mmCIF file of C-alpha atoms in Angstrom:
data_model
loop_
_atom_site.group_PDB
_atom_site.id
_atom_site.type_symbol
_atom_site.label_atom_id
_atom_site.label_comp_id
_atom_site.label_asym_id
_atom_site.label_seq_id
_atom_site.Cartn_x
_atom_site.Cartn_y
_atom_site.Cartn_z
ATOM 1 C CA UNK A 1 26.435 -21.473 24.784
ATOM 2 C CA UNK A 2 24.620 -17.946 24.223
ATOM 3 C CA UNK A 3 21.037 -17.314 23.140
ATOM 4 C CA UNK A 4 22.338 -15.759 19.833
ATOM 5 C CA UNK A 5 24.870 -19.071 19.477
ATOM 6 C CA UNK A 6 22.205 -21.582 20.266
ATOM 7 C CA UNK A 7 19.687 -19.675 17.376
ATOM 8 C CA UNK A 8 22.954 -19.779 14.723
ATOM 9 C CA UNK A 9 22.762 -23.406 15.041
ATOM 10 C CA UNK A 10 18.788 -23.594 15.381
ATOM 11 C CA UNK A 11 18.793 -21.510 11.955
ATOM 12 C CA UNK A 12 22.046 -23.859 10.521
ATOM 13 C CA UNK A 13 20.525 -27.330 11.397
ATOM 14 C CA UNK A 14 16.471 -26.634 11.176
ATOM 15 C CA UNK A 15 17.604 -25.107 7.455
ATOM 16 C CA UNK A 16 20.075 -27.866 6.310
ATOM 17 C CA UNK A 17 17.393 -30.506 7.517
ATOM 18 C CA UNK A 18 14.688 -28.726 4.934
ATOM 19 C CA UNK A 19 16.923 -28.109 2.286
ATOM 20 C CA UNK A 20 17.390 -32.130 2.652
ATOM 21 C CA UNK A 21 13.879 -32.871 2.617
ATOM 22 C CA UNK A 22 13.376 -30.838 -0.681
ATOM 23 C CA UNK A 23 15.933 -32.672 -2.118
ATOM 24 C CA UNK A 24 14.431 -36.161 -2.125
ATOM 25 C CA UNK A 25 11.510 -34.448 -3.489
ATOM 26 C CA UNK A 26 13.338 -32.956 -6.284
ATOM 27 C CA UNK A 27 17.163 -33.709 -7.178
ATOM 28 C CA UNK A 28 17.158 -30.714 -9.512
ATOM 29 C CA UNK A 29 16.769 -28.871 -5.865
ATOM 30 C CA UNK A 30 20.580 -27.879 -5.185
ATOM 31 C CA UNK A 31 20.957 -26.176 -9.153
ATOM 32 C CA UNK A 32 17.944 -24.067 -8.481
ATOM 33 C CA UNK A 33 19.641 -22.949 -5.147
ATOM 34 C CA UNK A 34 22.314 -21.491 -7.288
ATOM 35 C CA UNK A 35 20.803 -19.918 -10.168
ATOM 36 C CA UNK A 36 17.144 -20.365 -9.430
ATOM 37 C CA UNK A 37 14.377 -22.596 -11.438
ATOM 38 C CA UNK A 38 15.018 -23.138 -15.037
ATOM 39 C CA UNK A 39 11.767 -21.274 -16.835
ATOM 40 C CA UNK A 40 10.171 -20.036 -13.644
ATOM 41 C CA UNK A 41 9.588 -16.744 -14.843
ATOM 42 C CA UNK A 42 10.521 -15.377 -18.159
ATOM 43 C CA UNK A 43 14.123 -13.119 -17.646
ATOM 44 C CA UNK A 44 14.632 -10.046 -19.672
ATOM 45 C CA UNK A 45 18.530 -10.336 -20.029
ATOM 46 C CA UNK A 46 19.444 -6.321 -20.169
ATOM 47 C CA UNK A 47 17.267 -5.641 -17.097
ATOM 48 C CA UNK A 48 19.642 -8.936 -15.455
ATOM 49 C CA UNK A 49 22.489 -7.119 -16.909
ATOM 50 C CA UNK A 50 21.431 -3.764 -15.391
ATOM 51 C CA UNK A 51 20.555 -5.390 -11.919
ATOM 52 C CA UNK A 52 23.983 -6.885 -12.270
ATOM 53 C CA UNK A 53 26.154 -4.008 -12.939
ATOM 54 C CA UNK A 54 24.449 -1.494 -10.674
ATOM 55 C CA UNK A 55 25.485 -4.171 -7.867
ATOM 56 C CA UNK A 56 29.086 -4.184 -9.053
ATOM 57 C CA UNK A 57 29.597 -0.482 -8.921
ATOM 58 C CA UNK A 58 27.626 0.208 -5.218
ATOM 59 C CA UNK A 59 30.923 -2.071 -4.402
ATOM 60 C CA UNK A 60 33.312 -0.385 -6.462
ATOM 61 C CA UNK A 61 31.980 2.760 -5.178
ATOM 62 C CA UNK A 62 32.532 1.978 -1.617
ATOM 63 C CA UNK A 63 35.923 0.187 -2.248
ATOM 64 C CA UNK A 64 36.723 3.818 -4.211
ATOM 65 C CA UNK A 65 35.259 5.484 -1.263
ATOM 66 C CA UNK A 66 37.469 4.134 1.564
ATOM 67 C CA UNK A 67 40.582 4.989 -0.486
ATOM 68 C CA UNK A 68 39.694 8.611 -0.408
ATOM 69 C CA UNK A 69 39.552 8.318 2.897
ATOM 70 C CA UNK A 70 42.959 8.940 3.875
ATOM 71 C CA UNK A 71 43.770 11.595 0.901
ATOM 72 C CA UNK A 72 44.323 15.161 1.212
ATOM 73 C CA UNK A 73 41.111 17.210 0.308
ATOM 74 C CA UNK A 74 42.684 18.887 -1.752
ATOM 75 C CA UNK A 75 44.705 18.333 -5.237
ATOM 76 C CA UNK A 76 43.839 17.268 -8.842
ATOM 77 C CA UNK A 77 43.935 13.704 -7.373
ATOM 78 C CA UNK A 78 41.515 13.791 -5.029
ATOM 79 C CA UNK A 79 38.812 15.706 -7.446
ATOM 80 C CA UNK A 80 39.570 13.239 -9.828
ATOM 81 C CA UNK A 81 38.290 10.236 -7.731
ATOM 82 C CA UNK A 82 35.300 12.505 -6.557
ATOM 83 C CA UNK A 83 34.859 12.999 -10.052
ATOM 84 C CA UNK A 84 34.780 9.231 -10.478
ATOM 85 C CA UNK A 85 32.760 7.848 -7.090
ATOM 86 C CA UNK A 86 30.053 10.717 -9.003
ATOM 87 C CA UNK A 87 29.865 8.343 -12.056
ATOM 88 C CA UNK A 88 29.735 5.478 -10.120
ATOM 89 C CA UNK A 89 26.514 6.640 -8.192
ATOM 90 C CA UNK A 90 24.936 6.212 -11.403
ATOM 91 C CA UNK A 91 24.421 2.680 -9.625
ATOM 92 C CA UNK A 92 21.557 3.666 -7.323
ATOM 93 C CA UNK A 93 20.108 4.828 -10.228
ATOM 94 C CA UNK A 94 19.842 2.250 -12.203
ATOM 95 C CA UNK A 95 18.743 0.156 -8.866
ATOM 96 C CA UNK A 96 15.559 2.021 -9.044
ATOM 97 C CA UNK A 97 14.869 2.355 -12.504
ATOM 98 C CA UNK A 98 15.596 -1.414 -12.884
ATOM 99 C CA UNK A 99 12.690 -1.406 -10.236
ATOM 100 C CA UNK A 100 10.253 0.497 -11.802
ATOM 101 C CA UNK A 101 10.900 -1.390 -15.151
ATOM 102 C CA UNK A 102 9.800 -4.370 -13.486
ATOM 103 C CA UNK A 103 7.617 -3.552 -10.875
ATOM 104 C CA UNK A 104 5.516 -1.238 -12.814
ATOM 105 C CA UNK A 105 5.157 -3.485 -16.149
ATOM 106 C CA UNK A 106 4.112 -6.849 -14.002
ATOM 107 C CA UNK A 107 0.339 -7.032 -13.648
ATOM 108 C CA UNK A 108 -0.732 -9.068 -10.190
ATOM 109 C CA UNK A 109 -3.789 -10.552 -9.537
ATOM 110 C CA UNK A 110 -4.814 -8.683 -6.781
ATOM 111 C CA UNK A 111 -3.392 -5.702 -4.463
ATOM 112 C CA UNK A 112 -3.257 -8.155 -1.345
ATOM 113 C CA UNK A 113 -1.228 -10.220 -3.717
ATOM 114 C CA UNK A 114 0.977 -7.643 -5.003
ATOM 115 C CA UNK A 115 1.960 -6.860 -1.235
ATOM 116 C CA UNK A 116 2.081 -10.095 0.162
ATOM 117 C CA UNK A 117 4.867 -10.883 -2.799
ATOM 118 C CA UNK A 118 6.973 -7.767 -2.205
ATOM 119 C CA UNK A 119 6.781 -8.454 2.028
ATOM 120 C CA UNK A 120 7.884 -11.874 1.331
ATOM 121 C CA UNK A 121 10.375 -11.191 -1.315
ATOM 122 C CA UNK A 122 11.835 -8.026 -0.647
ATOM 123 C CA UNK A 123 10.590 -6.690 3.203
ATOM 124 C CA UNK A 124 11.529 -10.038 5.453
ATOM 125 C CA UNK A 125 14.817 -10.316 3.690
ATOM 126 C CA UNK A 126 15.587 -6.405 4.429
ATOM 127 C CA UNK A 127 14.866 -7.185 7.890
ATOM 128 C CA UNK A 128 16.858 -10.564 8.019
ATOM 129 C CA UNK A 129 19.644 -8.706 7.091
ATOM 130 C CA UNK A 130 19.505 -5.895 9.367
ATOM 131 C CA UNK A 131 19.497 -8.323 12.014
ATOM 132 C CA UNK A 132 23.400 -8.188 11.175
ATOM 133 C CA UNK A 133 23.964 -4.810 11.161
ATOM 134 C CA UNK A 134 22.029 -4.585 14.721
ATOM 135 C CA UNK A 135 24.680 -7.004 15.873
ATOM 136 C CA UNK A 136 27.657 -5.190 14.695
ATOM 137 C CA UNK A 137 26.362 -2.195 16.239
ATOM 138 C CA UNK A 138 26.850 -3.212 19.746
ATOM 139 C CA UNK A 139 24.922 -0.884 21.760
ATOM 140 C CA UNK A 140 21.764 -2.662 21.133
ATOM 141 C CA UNK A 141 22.906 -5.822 22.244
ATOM 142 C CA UNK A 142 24.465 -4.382 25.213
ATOM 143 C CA UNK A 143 21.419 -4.568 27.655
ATOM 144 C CA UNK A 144 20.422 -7.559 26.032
ATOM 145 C CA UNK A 145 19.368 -9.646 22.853
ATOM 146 C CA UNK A 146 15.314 -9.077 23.191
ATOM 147 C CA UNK A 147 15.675 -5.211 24.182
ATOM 148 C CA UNK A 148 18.331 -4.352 21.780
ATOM 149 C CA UNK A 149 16.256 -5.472 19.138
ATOM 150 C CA UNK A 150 13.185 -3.712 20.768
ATOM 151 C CA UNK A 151 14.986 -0.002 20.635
ATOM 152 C CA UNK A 152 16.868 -1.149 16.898
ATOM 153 C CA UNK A 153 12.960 -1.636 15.964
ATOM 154 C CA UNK A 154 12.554 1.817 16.731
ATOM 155 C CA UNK A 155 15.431 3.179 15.290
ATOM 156 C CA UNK A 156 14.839 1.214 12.024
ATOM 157 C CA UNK A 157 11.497 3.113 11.760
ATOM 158 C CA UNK A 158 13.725 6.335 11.537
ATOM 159 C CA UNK A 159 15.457 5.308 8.678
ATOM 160 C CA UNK A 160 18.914 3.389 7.951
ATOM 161 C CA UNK A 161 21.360 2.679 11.499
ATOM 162 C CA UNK A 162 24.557 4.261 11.479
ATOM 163 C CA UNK A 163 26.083 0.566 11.062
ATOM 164 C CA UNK A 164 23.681 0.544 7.959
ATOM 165 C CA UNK A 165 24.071 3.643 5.651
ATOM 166 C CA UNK A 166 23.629 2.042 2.728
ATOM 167 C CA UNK A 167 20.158 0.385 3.414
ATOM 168 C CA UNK A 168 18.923 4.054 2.557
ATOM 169 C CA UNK A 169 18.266 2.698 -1.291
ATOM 170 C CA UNK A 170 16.281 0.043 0.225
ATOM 171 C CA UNK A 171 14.298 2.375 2.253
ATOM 172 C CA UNK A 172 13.237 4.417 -0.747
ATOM 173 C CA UNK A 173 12.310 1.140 -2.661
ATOM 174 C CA UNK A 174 9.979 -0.024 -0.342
ATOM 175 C CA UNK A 175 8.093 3.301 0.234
ATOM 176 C CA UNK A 176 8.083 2.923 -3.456
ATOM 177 C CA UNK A 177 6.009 -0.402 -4.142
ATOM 178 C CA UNK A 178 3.692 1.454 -1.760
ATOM 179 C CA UNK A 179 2.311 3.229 -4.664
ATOM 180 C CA UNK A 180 3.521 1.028 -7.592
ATOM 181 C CA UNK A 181 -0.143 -0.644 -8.450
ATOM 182 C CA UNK A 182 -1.640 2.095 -8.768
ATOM 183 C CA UNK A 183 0.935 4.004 -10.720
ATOM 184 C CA UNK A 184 1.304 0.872 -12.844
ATOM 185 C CA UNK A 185 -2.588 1.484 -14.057
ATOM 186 C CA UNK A 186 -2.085 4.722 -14.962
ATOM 187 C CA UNK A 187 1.253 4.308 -17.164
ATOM 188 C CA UNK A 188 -0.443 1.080 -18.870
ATOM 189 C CA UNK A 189 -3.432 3.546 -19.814
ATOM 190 C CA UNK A 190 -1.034 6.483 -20.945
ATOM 191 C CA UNK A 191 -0.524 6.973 -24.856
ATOM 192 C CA UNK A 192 2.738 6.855 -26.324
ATOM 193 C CA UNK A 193 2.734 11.147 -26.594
ATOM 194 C CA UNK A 194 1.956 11.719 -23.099
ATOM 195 C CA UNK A 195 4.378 9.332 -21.863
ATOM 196 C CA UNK A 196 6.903 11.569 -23.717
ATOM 197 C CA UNK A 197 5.477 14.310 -22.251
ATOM 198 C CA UNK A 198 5.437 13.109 -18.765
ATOM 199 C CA UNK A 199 9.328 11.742 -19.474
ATOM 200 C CA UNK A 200 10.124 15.464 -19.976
ATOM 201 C CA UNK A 201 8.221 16.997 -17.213
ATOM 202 C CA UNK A 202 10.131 14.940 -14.810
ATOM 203 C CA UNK A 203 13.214 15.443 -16.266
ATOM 204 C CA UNK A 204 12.850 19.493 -16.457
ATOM 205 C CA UNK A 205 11.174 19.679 -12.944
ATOM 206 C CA UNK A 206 14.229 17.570 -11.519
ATOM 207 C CA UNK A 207 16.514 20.532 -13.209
ATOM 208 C CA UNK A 208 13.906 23.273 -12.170
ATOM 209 C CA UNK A 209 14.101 22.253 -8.839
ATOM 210 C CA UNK A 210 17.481 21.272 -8.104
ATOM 211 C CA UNK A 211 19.506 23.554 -10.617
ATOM 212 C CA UNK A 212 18.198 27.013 -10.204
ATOM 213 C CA UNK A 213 18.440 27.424 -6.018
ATOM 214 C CA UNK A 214 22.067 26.252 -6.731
ATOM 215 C CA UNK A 215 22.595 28.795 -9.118
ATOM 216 C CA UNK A 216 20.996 31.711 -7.194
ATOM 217 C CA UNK A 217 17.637 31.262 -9.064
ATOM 218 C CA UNK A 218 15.507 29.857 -5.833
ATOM 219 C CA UNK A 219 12.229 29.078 -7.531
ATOM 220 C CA UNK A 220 9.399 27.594 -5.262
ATOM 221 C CA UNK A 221 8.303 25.120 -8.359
ATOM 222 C CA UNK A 222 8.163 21.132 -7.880
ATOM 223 C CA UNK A 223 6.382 18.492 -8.915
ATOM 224 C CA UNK A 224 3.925 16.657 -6.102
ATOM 225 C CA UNK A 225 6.219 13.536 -6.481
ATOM 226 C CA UNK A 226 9.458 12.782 -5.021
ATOM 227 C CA UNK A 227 12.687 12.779 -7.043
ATOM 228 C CA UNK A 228 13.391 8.865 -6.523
ATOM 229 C CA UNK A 229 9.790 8.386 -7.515
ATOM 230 C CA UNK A 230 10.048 10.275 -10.857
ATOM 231 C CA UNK A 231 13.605 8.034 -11.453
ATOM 232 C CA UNK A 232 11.466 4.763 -10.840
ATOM 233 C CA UNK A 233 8.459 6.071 -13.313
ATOM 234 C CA UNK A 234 11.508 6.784 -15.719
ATOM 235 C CA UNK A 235 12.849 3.257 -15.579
ATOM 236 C CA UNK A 236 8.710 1.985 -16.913
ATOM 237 C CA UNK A 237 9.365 4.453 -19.399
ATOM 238 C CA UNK A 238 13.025 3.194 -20.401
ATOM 239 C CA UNK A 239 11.715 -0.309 -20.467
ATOM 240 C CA UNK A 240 8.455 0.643 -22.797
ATOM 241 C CA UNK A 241 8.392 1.061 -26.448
ATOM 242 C CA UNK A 242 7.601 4.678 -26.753
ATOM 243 C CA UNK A 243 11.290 5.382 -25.581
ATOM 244 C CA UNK A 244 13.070 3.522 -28.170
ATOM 245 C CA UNK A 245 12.133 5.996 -31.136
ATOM 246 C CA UNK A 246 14.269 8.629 -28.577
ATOM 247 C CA UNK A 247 16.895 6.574 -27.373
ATOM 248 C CA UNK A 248 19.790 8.656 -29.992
ATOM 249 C CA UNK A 249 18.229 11.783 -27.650
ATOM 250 C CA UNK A 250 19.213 10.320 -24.640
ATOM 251 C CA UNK A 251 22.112 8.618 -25.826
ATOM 252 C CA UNK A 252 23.792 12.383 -26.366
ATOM 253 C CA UNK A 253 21.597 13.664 -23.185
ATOM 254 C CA UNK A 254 24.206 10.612 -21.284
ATOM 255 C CA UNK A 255 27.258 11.768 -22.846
ATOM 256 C CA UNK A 256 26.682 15.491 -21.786
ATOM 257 C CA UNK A 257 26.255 14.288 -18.632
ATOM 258 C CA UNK A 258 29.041 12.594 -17.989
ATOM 259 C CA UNK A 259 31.122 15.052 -19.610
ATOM 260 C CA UNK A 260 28.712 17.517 -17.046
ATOM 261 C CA UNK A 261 29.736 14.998 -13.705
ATOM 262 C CA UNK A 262 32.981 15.341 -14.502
ATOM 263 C CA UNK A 263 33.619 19.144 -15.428
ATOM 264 C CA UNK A 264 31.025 20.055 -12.143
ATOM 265 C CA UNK A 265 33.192 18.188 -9.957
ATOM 266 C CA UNK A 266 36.430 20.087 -11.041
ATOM 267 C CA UNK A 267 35.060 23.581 -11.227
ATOM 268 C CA UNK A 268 32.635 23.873 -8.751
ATOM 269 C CA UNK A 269 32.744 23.184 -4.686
ATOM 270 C CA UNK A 270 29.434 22.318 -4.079
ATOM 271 C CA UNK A 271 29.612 19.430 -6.486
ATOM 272 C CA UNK A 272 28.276 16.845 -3.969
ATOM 273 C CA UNK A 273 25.038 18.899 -3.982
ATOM 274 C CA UNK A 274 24.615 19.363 -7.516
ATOM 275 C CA UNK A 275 25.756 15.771 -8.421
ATOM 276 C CA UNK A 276 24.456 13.600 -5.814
ATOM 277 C CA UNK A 277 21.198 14.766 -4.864
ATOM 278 C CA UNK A 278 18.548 12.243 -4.817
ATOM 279 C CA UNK A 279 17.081 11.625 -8.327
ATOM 280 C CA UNK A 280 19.849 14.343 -9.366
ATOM 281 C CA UNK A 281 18.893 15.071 -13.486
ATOM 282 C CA UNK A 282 22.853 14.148 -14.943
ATOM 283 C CA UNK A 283 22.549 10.986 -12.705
ATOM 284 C CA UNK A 284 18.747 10.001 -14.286
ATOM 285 C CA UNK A 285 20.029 11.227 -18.021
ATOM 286 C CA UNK A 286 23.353 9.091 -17.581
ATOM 287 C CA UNK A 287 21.205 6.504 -16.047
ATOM 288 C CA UNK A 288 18.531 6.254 -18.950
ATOM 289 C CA UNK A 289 21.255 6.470 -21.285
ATOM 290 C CA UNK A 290 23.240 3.043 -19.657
ATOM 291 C CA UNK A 291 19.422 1.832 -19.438
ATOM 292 C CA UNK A 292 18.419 2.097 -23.598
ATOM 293 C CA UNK A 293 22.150 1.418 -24.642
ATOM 294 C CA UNK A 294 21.933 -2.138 -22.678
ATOM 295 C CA UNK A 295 18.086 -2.624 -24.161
ATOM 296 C CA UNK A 296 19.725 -1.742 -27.190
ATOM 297 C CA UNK A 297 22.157 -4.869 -27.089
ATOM 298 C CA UNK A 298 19.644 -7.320 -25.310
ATOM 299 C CA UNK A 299 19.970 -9.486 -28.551
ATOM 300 C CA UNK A 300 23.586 -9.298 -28.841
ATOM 301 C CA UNK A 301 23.976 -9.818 -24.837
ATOM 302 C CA UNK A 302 25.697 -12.947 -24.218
ATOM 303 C CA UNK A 303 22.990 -15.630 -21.717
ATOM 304 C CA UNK A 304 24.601 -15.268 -17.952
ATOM 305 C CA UNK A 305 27.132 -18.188 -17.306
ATOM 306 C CA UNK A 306 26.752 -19.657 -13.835
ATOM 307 C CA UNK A 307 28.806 -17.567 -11.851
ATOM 308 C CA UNK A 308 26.668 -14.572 -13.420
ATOM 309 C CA UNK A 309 23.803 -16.535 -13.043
ATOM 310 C CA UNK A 310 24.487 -16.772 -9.108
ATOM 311 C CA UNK A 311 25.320 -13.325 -8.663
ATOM 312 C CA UNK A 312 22.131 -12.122 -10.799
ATOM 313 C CA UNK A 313 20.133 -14.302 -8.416
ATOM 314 C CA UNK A 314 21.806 -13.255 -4.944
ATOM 315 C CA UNK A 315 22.323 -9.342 -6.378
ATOM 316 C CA UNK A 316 19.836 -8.106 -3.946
ATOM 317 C CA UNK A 317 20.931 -10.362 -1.107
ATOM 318 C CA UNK A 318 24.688 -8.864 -1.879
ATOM 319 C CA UNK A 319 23.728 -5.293 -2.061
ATOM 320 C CA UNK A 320 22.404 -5.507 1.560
ATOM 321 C CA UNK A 321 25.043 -7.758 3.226
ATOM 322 C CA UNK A 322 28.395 -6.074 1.333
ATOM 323 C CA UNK A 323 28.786 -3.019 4.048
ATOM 324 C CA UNK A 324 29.496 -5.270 6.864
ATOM 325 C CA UNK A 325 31.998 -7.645 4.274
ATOM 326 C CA UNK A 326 33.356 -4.338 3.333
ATOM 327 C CA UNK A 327 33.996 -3.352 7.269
ATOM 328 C CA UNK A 328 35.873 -7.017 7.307
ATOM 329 C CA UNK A 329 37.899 -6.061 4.508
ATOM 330 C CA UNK A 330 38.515 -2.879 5.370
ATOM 331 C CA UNK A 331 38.762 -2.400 8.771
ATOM 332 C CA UNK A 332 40.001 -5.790 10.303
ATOM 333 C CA UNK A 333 42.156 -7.100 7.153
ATOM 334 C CA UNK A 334 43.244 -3.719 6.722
ATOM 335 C CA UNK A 335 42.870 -3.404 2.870
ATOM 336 C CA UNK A 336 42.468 0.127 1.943
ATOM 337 C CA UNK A 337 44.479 1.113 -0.739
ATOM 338 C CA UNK A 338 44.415 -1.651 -3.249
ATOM 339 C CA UNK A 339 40.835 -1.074 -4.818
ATOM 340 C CA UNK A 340 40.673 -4.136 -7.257
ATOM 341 C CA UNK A 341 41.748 -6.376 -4.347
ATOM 342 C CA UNK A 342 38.817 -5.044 -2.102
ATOM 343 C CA UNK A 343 37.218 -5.243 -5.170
ATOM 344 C CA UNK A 344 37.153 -8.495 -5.998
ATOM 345 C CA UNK A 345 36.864 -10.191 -2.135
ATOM 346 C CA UNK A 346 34.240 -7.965 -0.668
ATOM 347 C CA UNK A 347 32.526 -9.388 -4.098
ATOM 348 C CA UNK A 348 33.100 -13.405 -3.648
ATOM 349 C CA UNK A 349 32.674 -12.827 0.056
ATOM 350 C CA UNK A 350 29.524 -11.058 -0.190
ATOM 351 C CA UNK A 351 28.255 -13.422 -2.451
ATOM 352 C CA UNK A 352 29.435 -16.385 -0.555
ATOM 353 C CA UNK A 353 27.669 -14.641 2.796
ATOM 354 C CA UNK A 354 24.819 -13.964 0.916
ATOM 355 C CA UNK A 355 23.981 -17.375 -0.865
ATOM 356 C CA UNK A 356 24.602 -19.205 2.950
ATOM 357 C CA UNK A 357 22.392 -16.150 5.099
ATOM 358 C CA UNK A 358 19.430 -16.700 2.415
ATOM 359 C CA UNK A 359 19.499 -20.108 2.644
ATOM 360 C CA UNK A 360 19.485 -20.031 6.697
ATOM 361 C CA UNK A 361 18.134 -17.277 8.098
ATOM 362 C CA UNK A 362 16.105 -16.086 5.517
ATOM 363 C CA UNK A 363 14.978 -19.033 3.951
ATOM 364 C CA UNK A 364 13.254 -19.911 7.436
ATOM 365 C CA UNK A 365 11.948 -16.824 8.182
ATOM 366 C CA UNK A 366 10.020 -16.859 4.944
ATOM 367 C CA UNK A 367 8.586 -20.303 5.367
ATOM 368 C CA UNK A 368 7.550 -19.672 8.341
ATOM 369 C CA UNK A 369 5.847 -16.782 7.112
ATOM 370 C CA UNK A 370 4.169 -18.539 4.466
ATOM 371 C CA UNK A 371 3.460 -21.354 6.570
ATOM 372 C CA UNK A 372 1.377 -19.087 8.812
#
């Protein structure tokens, strides 16, 4: 038996043996597994819906994604699934506006607290489930377990693997709660009229700077923040109060850009630029629009049912561990060209991995972390 075979079952048995233990302690144990502890932390249903359907189209997308793969690049067809994998982006999006709703409206006791919650929460399982992607990527394991992960260490630090493109959201969220206390200060001490105001600064310096050079109008004027970091100030300002008396604004601001997605991709060849550009304006104006229409209903929402209650939970988990589920499907079932069959198993699969890896691999690495 290997060294990576012998720490499968290290992880399988050291985990099932804990998850015993807790148990006996408390036999309400096993239900939290699935859709956490009842009343640990008060849930704001349209930011669980948000979180939820942002996850369901970064599949779609993908599963939409591989079908255009073998099309001509050419045709009315092919445009109008561009046209729709555009709308679909919306989804990393709302990922980070979701994250500034939260993040940025949460008040820790301390810095070293904030941190040590967002490492144990959100870094160690990023770099749990990397471990995966290192091991699909062979090279690194080629010269051996110890050194692979040595040189994957340093290609991490350059960004997402080539096994791993879609960890890139993840990147950008991290770098993100960098800065989140502090910028979580200065929004709580903001009055309602300059939150407007800074809303609409962000929103015209996104166009300024993204529309103009496009359109032959190359204008050296940005703001000092990146674009995903203006989308994530834009979800506190979604979630807050002073955005609700606007919400009809943005409502029409979405449906222009939708209409805008759509007609861009159709009439113009450099749609990917203009479209899909990080913290690209139609995607942040269709984005707050899905954002206040969903806050708009969070009365009317129905309360998640247990299999949304398990996916809300493992949503993360699934966002990280669908690209290699997706290169199962995909590549070695061969299932290309029937999207709501890819659909719907590189979903429960996902899932399914994602519930079993957290409660193995990551759910030891954390404990240990905490233990020490």
């Amino acid at each position: 038996m290997g060294k990576l075979q012998l720490m499968i079952l290290f992880f399988l048995i050291t985990s099932l043996f804990l998850h015993v233990k807790n148990y006996k302690k408390d036999k309400s144990y096993i239900k939290s597994l699935f859709a956490g502890k009842e009343g640990s932390e008060k849930r704001i249903r349209y930011l669980d819906y948000i979180r939820l359907l942002a996850t369901l189209l970064v599949i779609l997308v993908h599963c939409v994604d591989a079908l255009t793969a073998e099309m001509e690049r050419e045709g009315i067809g092919y445009l109008a699934i561009q046209a729709v994998i555009s709308l679909l982006l919306v989804c990393n999006t709302l990922f980070i506006m979701n994250s500034g709703a939260l993040i940025l409206n949460r008040t820790e006791g301390s810095l070293l607290q904030f941190y040590y919650k967002r490492f144990t929460q959100v870094a160690i399982p990023f770099v749990c489930y990397y471990f995966i992607y290192i091991l699909l990527s062979t090279r690194y394991t080629n010269s051996g377990l110890l050194r692979g992960l040595m040189i994957a260490g340093k290609d991490m630090a350059a960004g997402p693997i080539d096994w791993a493109p879609h960890l890139w959201v993840i990147y950008v969220i991290l770098s993100l709660y960098l800065l989140a206390p502090f910028f979580s200060i200065l929004l709580k001490n903001l009055p309602d009229a300059m939150l407007h105001g800074l809303a609409a600064i962000i929103l015209l310096m996104g166009c300024v700077s993204l529309y103009l050079p496009i359109f032959g109008l190359p204008i050296d004027l940005s703001l000092m923040i990146s674009p995903w970091l203006g989308v994530f100030l834009l979800g506190y300002y979604f979630a807050h109060p002073a955005s609700w008396q606007k919400r009809q604004r943005f409502y029409v601001l979405g449906a222009v850009s939708l209409a805008g997605t759509v007609l861009v991709t159709f009439i113009r060849s450099d749609y990917t630029a203009i479209l899909q550009a990080d913290g690209a304006p139609m995607m942040t104006l269709l984005g707050g629009s899905i954002f206040l229409l969903l806050r708009s209903l969070e009365n009317k929402l129905p309360s998640p049912g247990r299999i949304m209650k398990f996916l809300i939970r493992y949503s993360y988990s699934i966002l990280m561990v669908h690209w290699a589920v997706l290169y199962v499907v995909r590549d070695l079932i061969g299932i290309t060209d029937n999207i709501p069959l890819a659909f719907f198993l590189v979903l429960s699969l996902s899932a399914v991995s994602a519930f079993v890896y957290d409660q193995t691999v990551v759910f030891l690495v954390q404990r240990l972390f905490k233990r020490n």
